[in-house]
Amino acid sequence: MPTWSGFLSPVLKVLSDGETWRKRELHTAVARHVGLSVEQCAERLASGQSRVDNRIGWALSGLSRGELIAKPVRATFTITDAGRKLIASHPDGITESILKEIPAYRDYIPSKQSSAEMPAVEAADTVVDPLEQIEAGVARLHGGVAADLLKRLREQHPDFLEHSVLDVLVAMGYGGTERRATRIGGSGDGGVDGVIDQDPLGLDRIYLQAKRYAHDNTVRRPAIQEFVGALHGVGASRGVFITTSRFSQGARDYASSIGTRVILIDGQRLASLMIKYGIGVQTRDTFVVVEVDEDYFE
């Protein structure tokens, strides 16, 4: 059976008919296109998931990140113009290396969690400790989820981001036992999108600013200065500025040099916090790692 990258070309070729395919029918058509046997299609991973579905799913994920396919509605797929051009220019097949040359794909995947940094495993000879392999695999999976979270946040209305960042901070424990968080964004918000009361009387407050920016739209020093001015306007001495993009070094230097305490959270950290505290994600699989109980044999 092909590896996940071996399904890149078959997926695009099936989608080249211009139709919008439902996920289940697309998986079946791709498996048929590749010529998989009944036995291969029946193979299962240790988790119980279909092996071929898992690999086709990875291929679809990679193609989507590279903007080579689109998802008109949930669980449906169609090819894009970029996808047509790529399959036409690589009639002999598309590899992961070719995928990595696409700017949209490179921008989508956090560089620190690229597959190029995955530990090598050759046959049955494990080069690294099995636990390291598990951790590296989880990091790679979460890297893809993080990128997907940011993409979805950027596609939503700005109000959605403001609600989401409040959900994250409350999940982290801010807002006290009563989980007091209020969105105040909109016209006339004075440059503040939300406020979290750390105590029932609201004597201790944290103010928030959330900016839904594209990945290449860097937040610079003037935006942080405006936020600090807004904090002073409400008599606050601390705040959190969150964006779905990144901060310039000038913005970070300014935030760290002023008396007002301002925490900057960029898109990568926001996505990481969403994963850690279970906001916008759900558990897909749980794996149990065991070791010998020495006390049992004493």
XYZ file of C-alpha atoms in Angstrom:
298
model
C 0.000 0.000 0.000
C 1.337 3.500 -0.800
C 2.421 5.784 2.021
C 0.224 8.835 2.611
C 2.191 10.878 0.076
C 1.565 8.155 -2.481
C -2.107 9.095 -2.372
C -1.533 12.771 -3.263
C -1.697 12.263 -7.036
C -4.554 9.704 -6.938
C -6.694 12.080 -4.883
C -6.135 14.950 -7.324
C -6.754 12.710 -10.314
C -10.076 11.525 -8.917
C -11.080 15.101 -8.104
C -10.055 16.260 -11.580
C -13.539 15.446 -12.852
C -14.601 18.786 -11.370
C -17.297 17.275 -9.166
C -17.741 17.845 -5.443
C -17.050 14.550 -3.726
C -18.267 13.390 -0.335
C -15.541 12.041 1.892
C -16.670 8.423 2.009
C -17.201 8.147 -1.767
C -13.880 9.888 -2.423
C -11.964 7.440 -0.221
C -13.551 4.517 -2.044
C -12.802 5.987 -5.469
C -9.170 6.725 -4.571
C -8.624 3.203 -3.235
C -10.102 1.839 -6.458
C -7.938 4.182 -8.549
C -4.799 2.949 -6.773
C -5.895 -0.647 -7.263
C -5.940 -1.730 -3.638
C -7.093 -5.261 -2.924
C -9.935 -6.151 -0.572
C -7.348 -7.372 1.926
C -5.457 -4.059 1.802
C -8.647 -2.079 2.283
C -9.454 -4.205 5.319
C -6.151 -3.508 7.088
C -6.516 -1.808 10.461
C -4.222 0.224 12.665
C -3.777 -0.678 16.326
C -6.335 2.044 17.129
C -8.910 0.251 14.966
C -8.935 2.863 12.206
C -8.703 1.781 8.589
C -5.095 2.071 7.387
C -6.065 3.246 3.912
C -8.523 5.794 5.302
C -5.810 7.116 7.588
C -3.347 7.574 4.725
C -5.888 9.100 2.357
C -6.908 11.408 5.197
C -3.318 12.597 5.570
C -3.120 13.182 1.817
C -6.341 15.208 1.874
C -5.024 17.212 4.811
C -1.772 18.010 2.995
C -3.552 18.971 -0.224
C -5.945 21.175 1.705
C -3.097 22.941 3.472
C -1.475 23.595 0.136
C -4.786 25.005 -1.163
C -4.795 22.365 -3.915
C -8.259 21.190 -2.886
C -11.158 22.993 -1.241
C -13.923 21.940 1.132
C -17.167 23.655 -0.024
C -19.072 22.246 2.925
C -18.185 19.863 5.711
C -16.813 16.461 4.615
C -16.822 17.347 0.897
C -13.908 18.032 -1.426
C -13.256 19.586 -4.816
C -10.084 20.399 -6.753
C -8.841 23.990 -7.103
C -7.158 25.635 -10.087
C -3.845 25.315 -8.242
C -4.485 21.590 -7.856
C -5.176 21.200 -11.572
C -1.979 23.032 -12.463
C 0.086 20.921 -10.079
C -1.188 17.592 -11.349
C -0.673 18.765 -14.942
C 2.911 19.814 -14.259
C 3.775 16.546 -12.448
C 2.216 13.747 -14.509
C 4.596 11.200 -12.958
C 3.319 11.846 -9.455
C 3.434 14.305 -6.563
C 5.766 13.713 -3.646
C 5.933 15.290 -0.212
C 8.982 17.259 -1.387
C 6.920 18.811 -4.182
C 4.182 19.625 -1.689
C 6.697 21.402 0.546
C 7.677 23.688 -2.341
C 4.178 25.220 -2.393
C 4.146 28.528 -0.445
C 0.671 27.972 0.986
C 1.744 24.597 2.387
C 4.958 26.011 3.887
C 3.085 28.890 5.524
C 0.480 26.516 6.935
C 2.857 24.144 8.712
C 4.779 25.503 11.738
C 8.445 25.114 10.828
C 9.348 23.733 14.258
C 6.981 20.801 13.740
C 7.761 19.893 10.162
C 7.979 16.270 9.169
C 11.612 16.857 8.250
C 12.361 16.917 11.981
C 10.620 13.627 12.690
C 13.026 10.984 14.045
C 14.044 8.300 11.607
C 12.901 4.702 11.965
C 14.481 2.101 9.729
C 12.713 -1.243 9.480
C 12.509 -2.819 12.928
C 15.613 -1.023 14.172
C 14.416 1.960 16.170
C 16.890 4.832 16.015
C 15.248 6.688 18.903
C 13.441 5.639 22.042
C 9.829 4.519 21.348
C 8.488 7.175 23.723
C 10.354 9.806 21.713
C 8.672 8.490 18.579
C 5.263 8.793 20.234
C 5.994 12.336 21.419
C 7.295 13.328 17.988
C 4.235 11.815 16.338
C 1.880 13.662 18.679
C 3.816 16.893 18.034
C 3.400 16.427 14.292
C -0.314 15.720 14.641
C -0.791 18.726 16.900
C 1.183 20.876 14.483
C -1.372 20.120 11.802
C -4.265 20.710 14.192
C -2.752 24.035 15.293
C -2.469 25.202 11.707
C -6.041 24.131 11.016
C -7.295 25.969 14.110
C -5.665 29.215 12.985
C -7.034 28.838 9.472
C -10.551 28.365 10.824
C -10.246 31.293 13.246
C -9.195 33.545 10.369
C -12.214 32.443 8.356
C -14.682 33.278 11.144
C -16.161 36.670 12.015
C -13.895 38.734 14.336
C -16.504 38.308 17.103
C -15.816 34.569 17.079
C -12.133 35.126 17.828
C -13.011 37.410 20.737
C -15.248 34.725 22.238
C -12.598 32.063 21.616
C -9.779 33.884 23.383
C -12.026 34.445 26.392
C -12.822 30.710 26.394
C -9.102 29.927 26.361
C -8.219 32.233 29.234
C -11.137 31.012 31.353
C -10.050 27.423 30.666
C -6.561 28.394 31.847
C -8.031 29.413 35.188
C -8.481 33.147 34.789
C -11.816 34.590 35.857
C -11.811 33.071 39.324
C -14.145 30.363 40.528
C -17.112 32.086 38.875
C -15.334 32.137 35.483
C -16.263 35.795 34.940
C -15.373 36.838 31.382
C -17.172 39.389 29.230
C -16.787 40.313 25.586
C -17.036 44.081 25.058
C -15.764 44.311 21.482
C -17.567 46.211 18.751
C -18.019 49.856 17.899
C -17.105 52.097 20.789
C -15.138 49.429 22.603
C -12.320 51.885 23.254
C -9.700 49.503 21.910
C -10.573 46.696 24.338
C -12.354 43.531 23.194
C -12.903 41.715 26.471
C -12.449 41.829 30.203
C -11.943 39.100 32.796
C -12.829 39.718 36.443
C -10.487 37.864 38.733
C -12.760 38.417 41.727
C -16.557 38.656 42.211
C -16.484 42.452 42.667
C -14.351 43.096 39.597
C -11.601 44.786 41.601
C -8.922 42.812 39.777
C -9.382 42.870 36.010
C -7.511 41.722 32.904
C -8.327 43.451 29.633
C -7.983 41.809 26.225
C -7.432 42.813 22.632
C -7.875 40.193 19.875
C -6.855 40.742 16.254
C -7.913 38.323 13.537
C -5.076 38.778 11.030
C -3.802 36.747 8.074
C -0.596 34.806 8.715
C 1.492 37.391 6.834
C -0.029 40.452 8.556
C 2.441 41.224 11.342
C 1.319 43.174 14.406
C 3.754 46.050 14.895
C 4.625 48.464 17.677
C 1.929 51.126 16.946
C -0.846 48.570 17.535
C 0.600 47.722 20.956
C 0.947 51.410 21.778
C -2.736 51.937 20.948
C -3.685 49.042 23.207
C -1.617 50.447 26.052
C -3.399 53.766 25.557
C -6.740 51.962 25.755
C -5.636 50.295 28.998
C -4.723 53.639 30.479
C -8.137 54.934 29.396
C -9.883 52.378 31.610
C -7.383 52.720 34.428
C -5.851 49.294 33.822
C -2.233 48.340 34.390
C -2.185 45.017 32.560
C -3.649 43.367 29.496
C -3.317 40.574 26.968
C -2.950 41.195 23.227
C -3.757 38.152 21.093
C -3.450 37.756 17.334
C -3.818 34.933 14.814
C -0.638 36.136 13.074
C 2.670 37.208 14.658
C 4.334 40.144 16.374
C 7.279 42.136 15.081
C 10.401 42.296 17.231
C 9.729 45.992 17.720
C 6.304 45.206 19.166
C 7.786 42.629 21.549
C 10.586 44.962 22.641
C 8.099 47.746 23.357
C 5.769 45.470 25.361
C 8.657 44.295 27.534
C 10.046 47.774 28.173
C 6.980 49.614 29.524
C 5.546 49.761 33.024
C 2.156 48.502 31.903
C 2.155 44.710 31.924
C 1.167 43.530 28.431
C 1.333 39.852 27.455
C 1.596 39.112 23.735
C 0.164 35.826 22.410
C 0.775 35.114 18.728
C -1.110 32.676 16.536
C 1.174 29.730 17.162
C 0.941 30.094 20.928
C -2.824 30.677 20.776
C -3.320 27.448 18.840
C -1.062 25.615 21.286
C -3.127 26.880 24.221
C -6.366 25.881 22.505
C -5.033 22.345 22.116
C -3.678 22.161 25.671
C -6.901 23.397 27.283
C -9.346 21.671 24.940
C -10.861 24.692 23.175
C -12.050 23.967 19.632
C -10.626 20.433 19.691
C -11.763 17.001 20.774
C -9.857 13.868 21.712
C -9.427 11.585 18.731
C -7.535 8.662 20.280
C -6.107 7.766 23.669
C -3.046 5.538 23.950
C -1.921 3.837 27.150
C 1.796 3.162 27.640
C 2.611 0.571 30.288
C 5.739 -0.584 32.074
C 6.445 -3.500 34.385
C 5.183 -2.986 37.943
C 8.309 -3.747 39.985
C 6.303 -3.854 43.226
C 4.229 -6.736 41.892
C 7.306 -8.961 41.684
C 8.740 -8.046 45.089
